[in-house]
XYZ file of C-alpha atoms in Angstrom:
340
model
C 3.328 -77.914 -68.867
C -0.239 -78.448 -67.830
C 0.589 -79.674 -64.309
C 3.052 -76.897 -63.795
C 0.574 -74.329 -64.609
C -2.015 -76.032 -62.324
C 0.483 -76.103 -59.484
C 1.501 -72.407 -59.939
C -2.234 -71.634 -59.914
C -2.799 -73.483 -56.593
C 0.189 -71.784 -55.039
C -1.170 -68.294 -55.907
C -4.497 -69.116 -54.658
C -3.205 -70.235 -51.504
C -1.003 -67.341 -51.183
C -3.993 -64.942 -51.692
C -5.931 -66.877 -49.161
C -3.208 -66.805 -46.608
C -2.744 -63.043 -47.303
C -6.417 -62.267 -46.822
C -6.658 -64.431 -43.797
C -4.068 -62.155 -41.981
C -4.929 -58.758 -40.640
C -2.549 -56.328 -39.011
C -4.288 -53.540 -36.912
C -2.248 -50.398 -36.323
C -1.574 -48.653 -33.046
C -4.254 -46.462 -31.983
C -6.979 -48.204 -34.027
C -9.607 -50.952 -33.512
C -11.100 -52.871 -36.355
C -14.319 -54.394 -36.279
C -14.756 -57.725 -37.604
C -17.969 -58.944 -39.441
C -18.854 -62.414 -40.543
C -21.507 -62.475 -42.963
C -22.229 -58.924 -42.324
C -22.737 -59.248 -38.512
C -20.132 -57.643 -35.831
C -18.451 -60.489 -34.108
C -15.314 -58.936 -32.445
C -13.088 -55.875 -32.315
C -9.578 -56.550 -33.372
C -7.039 -54.751 -31.111
C -3.851 -53.580 -32.477
C -1.401 -56.157 -33.640
C -1.853 -59.205 -36.125
C -5.089 -61.360 -36.333
C -6.155 -64.090 -38.530
C -9.692 -64.256 -39.868
C -11.586 -66.537 -42.231
C -11.226 -65.165 -45.912
C -14.389 -64.674 -47.664
C -16.439 -65.408 -44.467
C -15.068 -62.668 -42.026
C -14.078 -59.171 -43.107
C -13.053 -55.896 -41.572
C -16.133 -53.687 -41.035
C -14.818 -50.408 -39.921
C -11.533 -48.809 -38.545
C -12.212 -46.942 -35.441
C -9.767 -44.358 -34.178
C -9.339 -44.817 -30.350
C -7.093 -41.784 -29.695
C -8.351 -38.677 -28.387
C -9.663 -36.404 -30.966
C -10.590 -32.850 -31.329
C -13.812 -31.767 -33.261
C -14.144 -28.096 -34.211
C -17.622 -26.748 -34.061
C -18.024 -23.945 -36.543
C -19.287 -20.447 -35.674
C -22.957 -20.269 -34.333
C -25.121 -17.344 -34.211
C -27.052 -17.459 -30.649
C -29.663 -15.379 -29.107
C -29.003 -14.555 -25.623
C -31.743 -14.173 -22.763
C -31.711 -10.380 -23.112
C -32.197 -10.716 -26.945
C -28.409 -9.926 -27.973
C -27.268 -11.571 -30.953
C -23.616 -13.135 -30.351
C -21.437 -15.299 -32.453
C -19.824 -18.313 -30.681
C -17.038 -20.831 -31.755
C -16.157 -23.972 -29.808
C -14.193 -26.989 -29.616
C -14.947 -30.500 -28.524
C -12.478 -33.155 -27.334
C -13.463 -36.788 -27.203
C -12.214 -40.354 -27.127
C -13.867 -43.496 -28.475
C -13.911 -46.115 -25.515
C -16.124 -48.861 -27.114
C -15.289 -49.344 -30.963
C -18.367 -51.496 -31.486
C -20.898 -48.947 -30.030
C -19.066 -46.145 -32.129
C -19.248 -47.928 -35.396
C -22.907 -49.477 -35.122
C -24.829 -47.380 -32.433
C -24.617 -44.042 -34.506
C -24.240 -43.280 -37.969
C -21.399 -40.707 -38.792
C -20.307 -40.171 -35.201
C -18.525 -36.849 -36.074
C -21.613 -35.208 -37.470
C -23.480 -36.595 -34.377
C -21.181 -35.109 -31.999
C -21.171 -31.736 -33.649
C -24.911 -31.533 -33.901
C -25.616 -32.458 -30.104
C -22.810 -30.035 -29.246
C -24.469 -27.209 -31.254
C -27.894 -27.562 -29.891
C -26.874 -27.771 -26.347
C -24.524 -24.675 -26.938
C -27.600 -22.780 -28.047
C -29.606 -24.264 -25.111
C -27.016 -23.106 -22.486
C -26.069 -19.756 -23.630
C -29.611 -18.743 -24.711
C -30.586 -19.051 -20.964
C -27.960 -16.399 -19.970
C -27.624 -12.843 -20.284
C -24.918 -11.175 -22.538
C -22.793 -10.177 -19.520
C -23.097 -13.740 -18.038
C -22.042 -15.242 -21.408
C -19.032 -12.956 -21.497
C -17.851 -13.438 -17.880
C -19.035 -17.043 -17.144
C -17.289 -19.131 -19.687
C -16.046 -21.729 -17.157
C -19.579 -22.297 -16.149
C -20.724 -22.675 -19.956
C -17.843 -25.144 -20.534
C -18.999 -27.212 -17.320
C -22.630 -27.217 -18.445
C -21.877 -28.193 -22.049
C -19.430 -30.999 -20.842
C -22.037 -32.518 -18.693
C -24.755 -32.418 -21.213
C -22.833 -33.687 -24.115
C -21.118 -36.335 -22.454
C -24.124 -37.625 -20.974
C -25.806 -37.686 -24.509
C -22.974 -39.494 -26.095
C -22.249 -42.065 -23.513
C -24.404 -44.676 -25.308
C -22.332 -44.383 -28.552
C -19.219 -45.463 -26.547
C -17.637 -42.158 -26.568
C -16.223 -40.016 -23.631
C -16.316 -36.339 -23.961
C -13.260 -35.211 -22.207
C -13.577 -31.230 -22.560
C -15.826 -28.502 -24.203
C -14.046 -25.118 -24.634
C -15.667 -21.794 -25.820
C -13.056 -20.491 -28.347
C -14.659 -17.017 -28.972
C -17.726 -15.038 -28.305
C -18.280 -12.258 -30.672
C -21.102 -9.563 -29.566
C -22.393 -6.984 -32.065
C -20.384 -4.076 -33.136
C -22.833 -1.563 -31.511
C -22.697 -3.537 -28.260
C -18.899 -3.754 -28.250
C -18.656 -0.174 -28.845
C -21.086 0.478 -25.831
C -19.151 -1.816 -23.609
C -15.997 -0.143 -24.510
C -17.490 3.232 -23.426
C -18.746 1.608 -20.390
C -15.365 0.203 -19.215
C -13.858 3.549 -20.203
C -16.381 5.239 -17.719
C -15.786 2.596 -15.126
C -11.920 3.223 -15.505
C -12.377 6.945 -15.260
C -14.689 6.518 -12.148
C -11.905 4.280 -10.583
C -9.218 6.788 -11.195
C -11.393 9.670 -9.828
C -12.093 7.733 -6.662
C -8.454 6.751 -6.257
C -7.594 10.488 -6.777
C -10.327 11.675 -4.265
C -9.039 9.012 -1.672
C -5.484 10.153 -2.201
C -6.503 13.780 -1.749
C -8.413 12.859 1.374
C -5.639 11.127 2.836
C -3.088 13.961 1.856
C -5.576 16.443 3.811
C -5.736 14.337 6.907
C -2.033 13.997 7.173
C -1.546 17.613 6.597
C -4.305 18.360 9.206
C -2.417 15.934 11.516
C 0.868 17.602 11.098
C -0.639 21.048 11.695
C -2.281 19.546 14.757
C 1.020 18.352 16.193
C 2.714 21.279 15.238
C 0.057 23.459 17.027
C 0.182 21.124 20.044
C 4.153 21.321 20.201
C 3.966 25.248 19.669
C 1.504 25.483 22.726
C 3.698 23.284 24.905
C 6.890 25.423 23.802
C 4.982 28.693 24.730
C 3.684 27.150 28.022
C 7.224 25.986 28.939
C 8.615 29.259 28.004
C 5.948 31.077 29.977
C 6.634 28.775 33.043
C 10.312 29.448 32.766
C 9.800 33.132 32.319
C 7.520 33.185 35.399
C 9.956 31.246 37.363
C 12.892 33.530 36.329
C 10.640 36.585 37.316
C 9.990 35.040 40.617
C 13.449 34.371 41.237
C 14.604 37.880 40.164
C 11.852 39.287 42.584
C 13.077 36.978 45.335
C 16.738 38.190 44.861
C 15.504 41.787 44.727
C 13.556 41.315 47.887
C 16.595 39.492 49.486
C 18.736 42.653 48.286
C 16.291 45.074 49.622
C 15.931 43.104 53.049
C 19.857 43.170 53.191
C 19.743 46.930 52.538
C 17.083 47.546 54.973
C 19.063 45.519 57.661
C 22.254 47.531 56.953
C 20.377 50.730 57.117
C 18.729 49.610 60.459
C 22.154 48.874 61.878
C 24.136 51.780 60.405
C 21.764 54.460 59.995
C 22.873 57.495 57.713
C 26.296 55.890 57.349
C 24.921 53.134 55.091
C 22.638 55.310 53.237
C 25.416 57.685 52.321
C 27.520 54.791 51.136
C 24.792 53.276 48.867
C 23.982 56.612 47.594
C 27.718 57.524 46.853
C 28.014 54.112 45.064
C 25.133 54.693 42.820
C 26.077 58.333 42.180
C 29.515 57.027 41.243
C 28.280 54.476 38.678
C 26.171 57.030 37.094
C 28.988 59.587 36.659
C 31.219 56.633 35.390
C 28.657 56.179 32.541
C 29.227 59.658 31.354
C 32.815 58.985 30.918
C 32.423 55.656 29.048
C 29.917 57.274 26.630
C 31.220 57.165 23.084
C 29.408 60.401 22.069
C 30.584 62.295 25.097
C 33.228 65.059 23.865
C 32.655 67.430 26.967
C 31.209 66.409 30.420
C 29.501 69.163 32.530
C 28.968 68.207 36.254
C 26.120 69.828 38.017
C 26.490 71.790 41.101
C 25.443 68.811 43.074
C 28.611 67.047 42.147
C 30.299 68.514 45.132
C 27.888 66.542 47.292
C 29.516 63.390 45.501
C 33.042 64.520 46.619
C 31.576 65.218 50.228
C 30.104 61.575 50.122
C 33.518 60.121 48.931
C 35.153 62.055 51.667
C 32.839 60.708 54.316
C 33.453 57.120 53.016
C 37.139 57.691 53.244
C 36.822 58.943 56.847
C 34.829 55.901 57.485
C 37.506 53.530 56.116
C 40.142 55.282 57.998
C 38.421 55.073 61.393
C 37.906 51.374 60.841
C 41.594 50.826 59.990
C 42.749 52.550 63.144
C 43.938 50.053 66.081
C 41.406 49.569 68.676
C 38.655 51.420 66.944
C 35.146 50.233 67.682
C 32.076 50.283 65.286
C 30.336 52.864 67.644
C 33.286 55.223 67.460
C 32.978 55.529 63.556
C 31.757 58.698 62.304
C 31.140 59.340 58.696
C 31.299 62.930 57.585
C 28.146 64.409 56.123
C 28.425 65.522 52.624
C 27.388 69.164 53.554
C 30.348 69.421 55.837
C 32.649 68.215 53.185
C 31.217 70.815 50.880
C 31.413 73.699 53.455
C 27.755 73.557 54.518
C 27.027 73.987 58.218
C 26.386 70.762 59.769
C 23.200 70.143 61.916
C 23.405 68.960 65.555
C 25.111 65.765 66.016
C 22.936 62.671 66.249
C 23.928 59.582 68.339
C 26.549 57.759 66.452
C 25.588 54.397 65.204
C 28.356 51.390 65.321
C 29.203 49.741 61.972
C 30.625 46.216 62.097
C 34.285 46.147 60.961
C 34.733 44.695 57.600
C 38.414 45.096 57.356
C 40.900 47.826 57.026
C 42.008 49.505 53.902
C 44.285 52.446 53.090
C 42.573 55.378 51.428
């Protein structure tokens, strides 16, 4: 029994020795190997063999990108406004040996250096700048913190401001200011719209007045042209009558007078209100004129009649009034023959 027990003990010791000599590193981590308390190497992910009781695993360093939440801080800005700020830091360990042995408690160190630099950056800015220039704050913080943590084998990838909380009274003042600004913009837009409307309305009235004036001018021009043509026609008619009178003498005058007299008498007959028509004594002169016209037409209708032989009876002769001495007869051009 003694040798068997001894053999079992030896096998157990060998098994424990082999198991303690084999170390498996998980993916995303790096183990630091210490020999008699001194850092010798960094074990990457995979299986590694060490000397038991001589080498040991010092620290297990996370090599993945990590997020560190910076707790809320009360910061006084350049214009003495108290604001609350929350931030987050994204970082990644690049050198496991430096991260494990160059700084004690890496997370607290990153948090402390981020907080102090956050106070420095935002304390040099006004409240309005802190609210409107977050990208600038993030960029300045990233540069400062990354430079400060580079000796620790850490790369700061991003620094983001989560929230900025101004005091309540300042928030209310900012809300009133925003409301006033919105009202001012609304009034400006309304005034600009009213101005544009008035300009367009004035332009329309201007175009309307121009077109109306052009229409009146065209109408006046055409009216003047019509009057000119009417006057020209009247002049031509007067000239034609004057020529006829000059050629025919009293015969033409009697003809035109009888024609106009006949038209005037005809208007009495066509009047809708005329029940009884009273002719004046001078109506007999119309009859005499008509008789004279008839004689004139008969003379012209006779074969071989000459214009100088035509003799229009005077109206007084037709009405029984003694005739004055005969004047030389004036020839009238023959216009054709007609039966009375």
